[in-house]
Coordinates of C-alpha atoms and ligand atoms in Angstrom, one line a residue:
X1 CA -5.9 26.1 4.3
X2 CA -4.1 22.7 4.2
X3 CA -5.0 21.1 0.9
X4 CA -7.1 18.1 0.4
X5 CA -5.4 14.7 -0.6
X6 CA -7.7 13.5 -3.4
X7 CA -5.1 11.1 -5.5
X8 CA -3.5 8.1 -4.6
X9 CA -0.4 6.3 -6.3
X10 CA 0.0 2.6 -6.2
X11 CA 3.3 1.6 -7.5
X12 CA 2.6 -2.1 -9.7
X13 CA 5.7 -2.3 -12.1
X14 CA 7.8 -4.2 -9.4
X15 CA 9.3 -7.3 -10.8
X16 CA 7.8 -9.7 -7.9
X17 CA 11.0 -11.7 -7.5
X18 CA 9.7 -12.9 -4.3
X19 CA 7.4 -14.5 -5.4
X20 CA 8.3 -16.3 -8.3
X21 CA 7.4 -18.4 -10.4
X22 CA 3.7 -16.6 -9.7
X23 CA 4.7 -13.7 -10.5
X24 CA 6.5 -14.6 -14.1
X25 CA 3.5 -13.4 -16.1
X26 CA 1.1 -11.6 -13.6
X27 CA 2.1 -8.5 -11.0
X28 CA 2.5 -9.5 -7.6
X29 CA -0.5 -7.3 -6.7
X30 CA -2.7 -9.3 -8.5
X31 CA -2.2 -12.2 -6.0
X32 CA -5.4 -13.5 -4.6
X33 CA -5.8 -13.1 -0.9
X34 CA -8.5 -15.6 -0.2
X35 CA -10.3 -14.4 -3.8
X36 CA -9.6 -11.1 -4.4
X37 CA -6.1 -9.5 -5.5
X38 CA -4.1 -7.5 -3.2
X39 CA -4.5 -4.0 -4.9
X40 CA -7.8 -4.3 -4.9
X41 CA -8.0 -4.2 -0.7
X42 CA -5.2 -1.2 -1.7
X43 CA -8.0 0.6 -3.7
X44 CA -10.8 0.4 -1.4
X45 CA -9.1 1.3 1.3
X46 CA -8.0 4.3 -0.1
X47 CA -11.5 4.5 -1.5
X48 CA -12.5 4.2 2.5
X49 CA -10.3 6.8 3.6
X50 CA -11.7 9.5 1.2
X51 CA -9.9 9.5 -1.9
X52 CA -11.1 9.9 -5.2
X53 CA -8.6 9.4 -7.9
X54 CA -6.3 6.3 -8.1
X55 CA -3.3 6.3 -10.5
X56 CA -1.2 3.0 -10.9
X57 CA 2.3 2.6 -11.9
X58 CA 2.1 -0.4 -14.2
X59 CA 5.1 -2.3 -15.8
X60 CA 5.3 -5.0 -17.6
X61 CA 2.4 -7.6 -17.5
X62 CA -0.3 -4.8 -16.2
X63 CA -2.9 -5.7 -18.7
X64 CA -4.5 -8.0 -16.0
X65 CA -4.3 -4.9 -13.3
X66 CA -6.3 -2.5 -16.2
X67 CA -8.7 -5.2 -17.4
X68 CA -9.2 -6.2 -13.5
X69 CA -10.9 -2.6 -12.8
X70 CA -12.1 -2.4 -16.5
X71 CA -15.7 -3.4 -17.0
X72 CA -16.2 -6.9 -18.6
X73 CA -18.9 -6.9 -21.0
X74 CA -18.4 -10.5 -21.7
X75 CA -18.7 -11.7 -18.5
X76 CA -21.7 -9.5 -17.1
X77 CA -23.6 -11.0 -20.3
X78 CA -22.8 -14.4 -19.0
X79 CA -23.5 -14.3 -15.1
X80 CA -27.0 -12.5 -16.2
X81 CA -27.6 -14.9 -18.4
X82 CA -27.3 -17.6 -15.6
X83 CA -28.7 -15.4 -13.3
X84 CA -25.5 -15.5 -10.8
X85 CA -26.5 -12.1 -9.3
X86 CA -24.4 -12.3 -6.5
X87 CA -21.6 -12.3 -8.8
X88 CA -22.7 -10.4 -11.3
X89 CA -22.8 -7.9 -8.5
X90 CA -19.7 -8.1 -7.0
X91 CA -17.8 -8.1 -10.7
X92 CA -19.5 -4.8 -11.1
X93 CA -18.7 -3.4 -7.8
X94 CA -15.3 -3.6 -9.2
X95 CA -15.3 -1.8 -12.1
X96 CA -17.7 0.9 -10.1
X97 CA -15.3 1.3 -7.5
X98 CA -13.1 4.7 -8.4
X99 CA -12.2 6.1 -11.1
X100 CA -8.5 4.9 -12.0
X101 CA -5.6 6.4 -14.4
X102 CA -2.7 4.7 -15.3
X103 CA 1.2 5.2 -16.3
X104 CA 3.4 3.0 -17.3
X105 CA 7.2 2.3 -15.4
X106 CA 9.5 1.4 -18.5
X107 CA 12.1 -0.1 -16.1
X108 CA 11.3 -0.9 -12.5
X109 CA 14.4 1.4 -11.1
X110 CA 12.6 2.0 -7.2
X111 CA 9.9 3.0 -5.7
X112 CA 10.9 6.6 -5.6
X113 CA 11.4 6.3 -9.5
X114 CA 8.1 4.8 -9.9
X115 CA 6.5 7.6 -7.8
X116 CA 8.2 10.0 -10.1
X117 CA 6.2 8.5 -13.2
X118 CA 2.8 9.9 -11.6
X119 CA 4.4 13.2 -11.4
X120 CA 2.1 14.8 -14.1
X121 CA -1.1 12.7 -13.4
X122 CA -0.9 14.3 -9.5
X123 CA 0.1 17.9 -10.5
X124 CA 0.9 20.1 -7.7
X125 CA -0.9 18.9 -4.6
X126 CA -0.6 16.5 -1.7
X127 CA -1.6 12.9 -3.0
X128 CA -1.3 9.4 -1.0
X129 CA 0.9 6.5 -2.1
X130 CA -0.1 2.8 -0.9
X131 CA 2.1 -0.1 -1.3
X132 CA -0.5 -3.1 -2.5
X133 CA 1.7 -5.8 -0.5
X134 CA 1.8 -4.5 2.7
X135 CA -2.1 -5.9 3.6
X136 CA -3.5 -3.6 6.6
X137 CA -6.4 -5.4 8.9
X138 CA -7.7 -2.4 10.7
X139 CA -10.8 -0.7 12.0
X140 CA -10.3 2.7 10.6
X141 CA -8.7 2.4 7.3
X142 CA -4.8 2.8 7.9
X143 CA -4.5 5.5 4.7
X144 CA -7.3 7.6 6.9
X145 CA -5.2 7.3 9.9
X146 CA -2.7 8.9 8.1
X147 CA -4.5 11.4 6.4
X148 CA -5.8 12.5 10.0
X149 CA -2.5 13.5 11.2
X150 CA -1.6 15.4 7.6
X151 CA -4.9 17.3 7.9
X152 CA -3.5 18.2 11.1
X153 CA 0.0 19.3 10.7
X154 CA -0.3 19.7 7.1
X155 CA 3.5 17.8 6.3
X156 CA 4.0 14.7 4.7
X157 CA 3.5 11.3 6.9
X158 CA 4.8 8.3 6.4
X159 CA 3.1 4.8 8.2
X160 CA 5.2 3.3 11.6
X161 CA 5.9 0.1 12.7
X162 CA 8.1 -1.4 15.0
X163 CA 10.0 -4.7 13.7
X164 CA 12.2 -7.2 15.2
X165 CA 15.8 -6.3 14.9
X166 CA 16.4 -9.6 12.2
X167 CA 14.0 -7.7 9.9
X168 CA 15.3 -3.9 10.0
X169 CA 17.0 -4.9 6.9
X170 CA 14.1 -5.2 4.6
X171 CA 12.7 -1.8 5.6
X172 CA 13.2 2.1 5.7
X173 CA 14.0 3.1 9.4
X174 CA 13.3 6.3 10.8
X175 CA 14.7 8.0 13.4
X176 CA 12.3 10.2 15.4
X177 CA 10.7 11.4 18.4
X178 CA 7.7 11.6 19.6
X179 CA 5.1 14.6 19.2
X180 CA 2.2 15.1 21.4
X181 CA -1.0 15.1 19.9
X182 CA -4.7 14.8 21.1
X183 CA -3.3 14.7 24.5
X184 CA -1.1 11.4 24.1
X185 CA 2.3 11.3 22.5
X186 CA 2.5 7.5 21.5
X187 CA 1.7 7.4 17.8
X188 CA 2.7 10.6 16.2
X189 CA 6.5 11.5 15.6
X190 CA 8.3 14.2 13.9
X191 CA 11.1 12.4 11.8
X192 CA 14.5 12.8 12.1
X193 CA 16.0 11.2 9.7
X194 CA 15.4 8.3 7.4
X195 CA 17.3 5.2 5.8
X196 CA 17.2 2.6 3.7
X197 CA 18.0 -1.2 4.0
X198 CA 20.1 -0.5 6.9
X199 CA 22.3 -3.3 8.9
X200 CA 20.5 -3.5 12.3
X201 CA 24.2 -2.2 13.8
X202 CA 23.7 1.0 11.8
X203 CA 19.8 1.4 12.1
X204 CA 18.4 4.4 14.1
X205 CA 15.7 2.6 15.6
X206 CA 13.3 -0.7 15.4
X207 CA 10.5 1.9 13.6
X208 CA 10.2 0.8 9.9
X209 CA 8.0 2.2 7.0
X210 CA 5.1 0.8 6.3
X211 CA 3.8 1.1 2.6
X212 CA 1.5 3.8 3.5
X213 CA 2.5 7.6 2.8
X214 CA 1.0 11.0 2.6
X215 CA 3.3 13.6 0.6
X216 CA 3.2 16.4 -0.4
X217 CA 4.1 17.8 -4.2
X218 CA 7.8 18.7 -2.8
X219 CA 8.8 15.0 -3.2
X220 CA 8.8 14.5 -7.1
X221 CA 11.7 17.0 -7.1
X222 CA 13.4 15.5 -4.1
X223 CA 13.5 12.2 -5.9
X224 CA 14.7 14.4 -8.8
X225 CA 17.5 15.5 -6.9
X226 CA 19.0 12.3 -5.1
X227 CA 20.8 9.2 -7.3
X228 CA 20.2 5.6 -6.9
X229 CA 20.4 4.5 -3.1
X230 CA 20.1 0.7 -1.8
X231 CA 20.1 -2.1 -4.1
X232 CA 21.1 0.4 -6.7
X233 CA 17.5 1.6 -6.9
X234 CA 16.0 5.1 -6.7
X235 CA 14.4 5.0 -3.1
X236 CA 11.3 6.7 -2.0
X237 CA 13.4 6.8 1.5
X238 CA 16.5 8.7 0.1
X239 CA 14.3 11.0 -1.7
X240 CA 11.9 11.9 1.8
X241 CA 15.0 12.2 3.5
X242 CA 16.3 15.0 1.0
X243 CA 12.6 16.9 1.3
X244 CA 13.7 16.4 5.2
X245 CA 15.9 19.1 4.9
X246 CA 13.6 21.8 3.6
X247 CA 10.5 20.6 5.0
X248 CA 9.3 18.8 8.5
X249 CA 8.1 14.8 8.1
X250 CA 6.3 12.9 10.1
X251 CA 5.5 9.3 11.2
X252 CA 2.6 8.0 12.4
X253 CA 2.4 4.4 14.0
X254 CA -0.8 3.0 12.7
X255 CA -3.3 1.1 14.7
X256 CA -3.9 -2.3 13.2
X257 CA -2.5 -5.6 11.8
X258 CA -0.4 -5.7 9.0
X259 CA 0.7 -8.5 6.7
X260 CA 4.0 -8.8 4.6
X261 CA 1.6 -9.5 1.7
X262 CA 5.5 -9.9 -0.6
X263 CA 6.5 -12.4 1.4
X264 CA 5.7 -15.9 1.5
X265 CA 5.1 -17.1 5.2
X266 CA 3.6 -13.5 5.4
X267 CA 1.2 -13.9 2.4
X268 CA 0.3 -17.1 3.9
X269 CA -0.4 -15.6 7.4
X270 CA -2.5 -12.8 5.7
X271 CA -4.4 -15.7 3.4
X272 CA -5.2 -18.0 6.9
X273 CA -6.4 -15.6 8.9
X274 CA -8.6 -13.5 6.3
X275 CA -10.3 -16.7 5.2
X276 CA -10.7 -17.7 8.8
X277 CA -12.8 -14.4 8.9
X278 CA -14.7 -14.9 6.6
X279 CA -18.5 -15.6 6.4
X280 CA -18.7 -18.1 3.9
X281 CA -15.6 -20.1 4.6
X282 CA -14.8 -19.5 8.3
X283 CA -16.3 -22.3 9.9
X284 CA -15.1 -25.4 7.7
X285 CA -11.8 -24.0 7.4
X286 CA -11.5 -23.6 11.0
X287 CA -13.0 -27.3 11.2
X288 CA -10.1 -28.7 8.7
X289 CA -7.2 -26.7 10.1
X290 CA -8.1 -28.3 13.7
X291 CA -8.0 -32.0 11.7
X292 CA -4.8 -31.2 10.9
X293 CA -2.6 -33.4 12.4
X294 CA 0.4 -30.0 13.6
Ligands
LIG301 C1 9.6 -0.5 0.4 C2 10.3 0.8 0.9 C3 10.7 0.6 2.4 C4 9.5 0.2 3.2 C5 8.8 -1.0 2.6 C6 7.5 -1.3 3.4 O1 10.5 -1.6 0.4 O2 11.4 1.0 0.1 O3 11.3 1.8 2.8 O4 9.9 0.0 4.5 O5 8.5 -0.9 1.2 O6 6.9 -2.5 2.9 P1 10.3 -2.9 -0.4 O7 9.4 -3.8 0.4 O8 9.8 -2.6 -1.8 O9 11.7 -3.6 -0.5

């Protein structure tokens, strides 16, 4: 019996240098696409693809993250008093929306480090980990895409995508070959080998990691096991491909947009095009970005 994935980690304790000055005294995850923060999208799609428990990795500043999916007495008594039900609604969706446990990352040392902090909270089974900036537009949930091909092979999975050669640096690369399954052999890959940050002369491939993964417990002492990799941080990369040598990995290259949420021409990208979609907004902000004199 493969085991179910019921947890997911989001790592929040990254410093957000990208995107300062916002991020001086808030996490970057708590960036408002259109009017909602990023790790919320994280949490309901993770909520979407079946999971039950959500444990985030909180630095410093991570009050606003806890009080976020906190219930706030306060301002339920205020939006009933005025009668805002629409809002009152939505503000309680919030806090209604999965039950979430927290530890805190003293130092923000890497993602596989901040991984590592959820170690007890997860205990010994296969648990999810979702990256809050990398914002994923799709029809099924990109998590559940992933937790597909785990239910299937039973192996940790890691989210594909293929980048331009300029931006191999800013990503894990993989290399890999493809696997057939469900009679096409176009999205699923067993993983070779893995690595961090590489110059594009020295990269594998064009497929990157996408801040989706499925693992399974085997990876908190990989990450035990390995030292500090790129940028002198402890990398979720290094550490899969250390469980690479004990256990089989594999990629899956997701259907759907995704948005470089961390980065500013891609936050703005993810912030046009999800309020162009929207309902409530979608036709006057199409009408002014046509008045715009490009
Ligand atoms: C992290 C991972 C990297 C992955 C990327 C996806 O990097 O370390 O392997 O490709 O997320 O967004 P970061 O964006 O934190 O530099």
């Amino acid at each position: 019996m493969i085991p179910k994935v019921r947890k997911a980690v989001f790592p929040a304790a990254g410093l957000g240098t990208r995107f300062l000055p916002a991020t001086k005294a808030q996490p970057k995850e708590m960036l408002p696409l259109v009017d909602k923060p990023l790790i919320q999208y994280a949490v309901e799609e993770a909520k979407q693809s079946g999971i039950q428990n959500i444990i985030i990795v909180t630095g410093r500043n991570k009050s606003s993250i806890e009080d976020h999916f906190d219930v706030s007495y306060e301002l339920e008594h205020e939006l009933r008093k005025k009668d805002k039900t629409d809002l009152l609604r939505i503000v309680q969706e919030i806090s209604d929306l999965i039950d979430v446990a927290y530890v805190r990352q003293k130092e923000a040392l890497g993602l596989g480090h901040a991984v590592l902090r959820a170690r007890e909270l997860v205990g010994p089974e296969p648990f999810a980990v979702v990256l809050s900036d990398d914002v994923i537009d799709s029809e099924v949930p990109c998590l559940r895409q992933l937790l597909d091909v785990y239910e299937y092979f039973g192996a940790s999975v890691v989210a594909l995508m293929e980048v331009p050669e300029a931006s191999i640096p800013a990503y894990g690369i993989v290399a890999a070959e493809p696997v057939e399954h469900n009679g096409t052999n176009d999205r699923v890959y067993r993983i070779r080998n893995l690595v961090e940050k590489p110059k594009p002369e020295q990269a594998p491939s064009r497929l990157a990691i996408i801040g989706r993964y499925v693992l399974t417990p085997e990876i908190f002492a990989s990450i035990e096991a390995i030292g500090p990799g790129a940028i002198g941080e402890i990398q979720l990369t290094d550490a899969l491909r250390h469980l690479l040598r004990s256990r089989p990995i594999y990629g899956y290259r997701f259907e759907g947009r995704r948005y470089d949420a961390g980065d500013k021409l891609g936050f703005l990208q993810a912030t046009v095009e999800y309020a162009l979609r929207r309902e409530d907004l979608g036709a006057p902000f199409r009408q002014y970005l046509k008045s715009l004199d490009l």
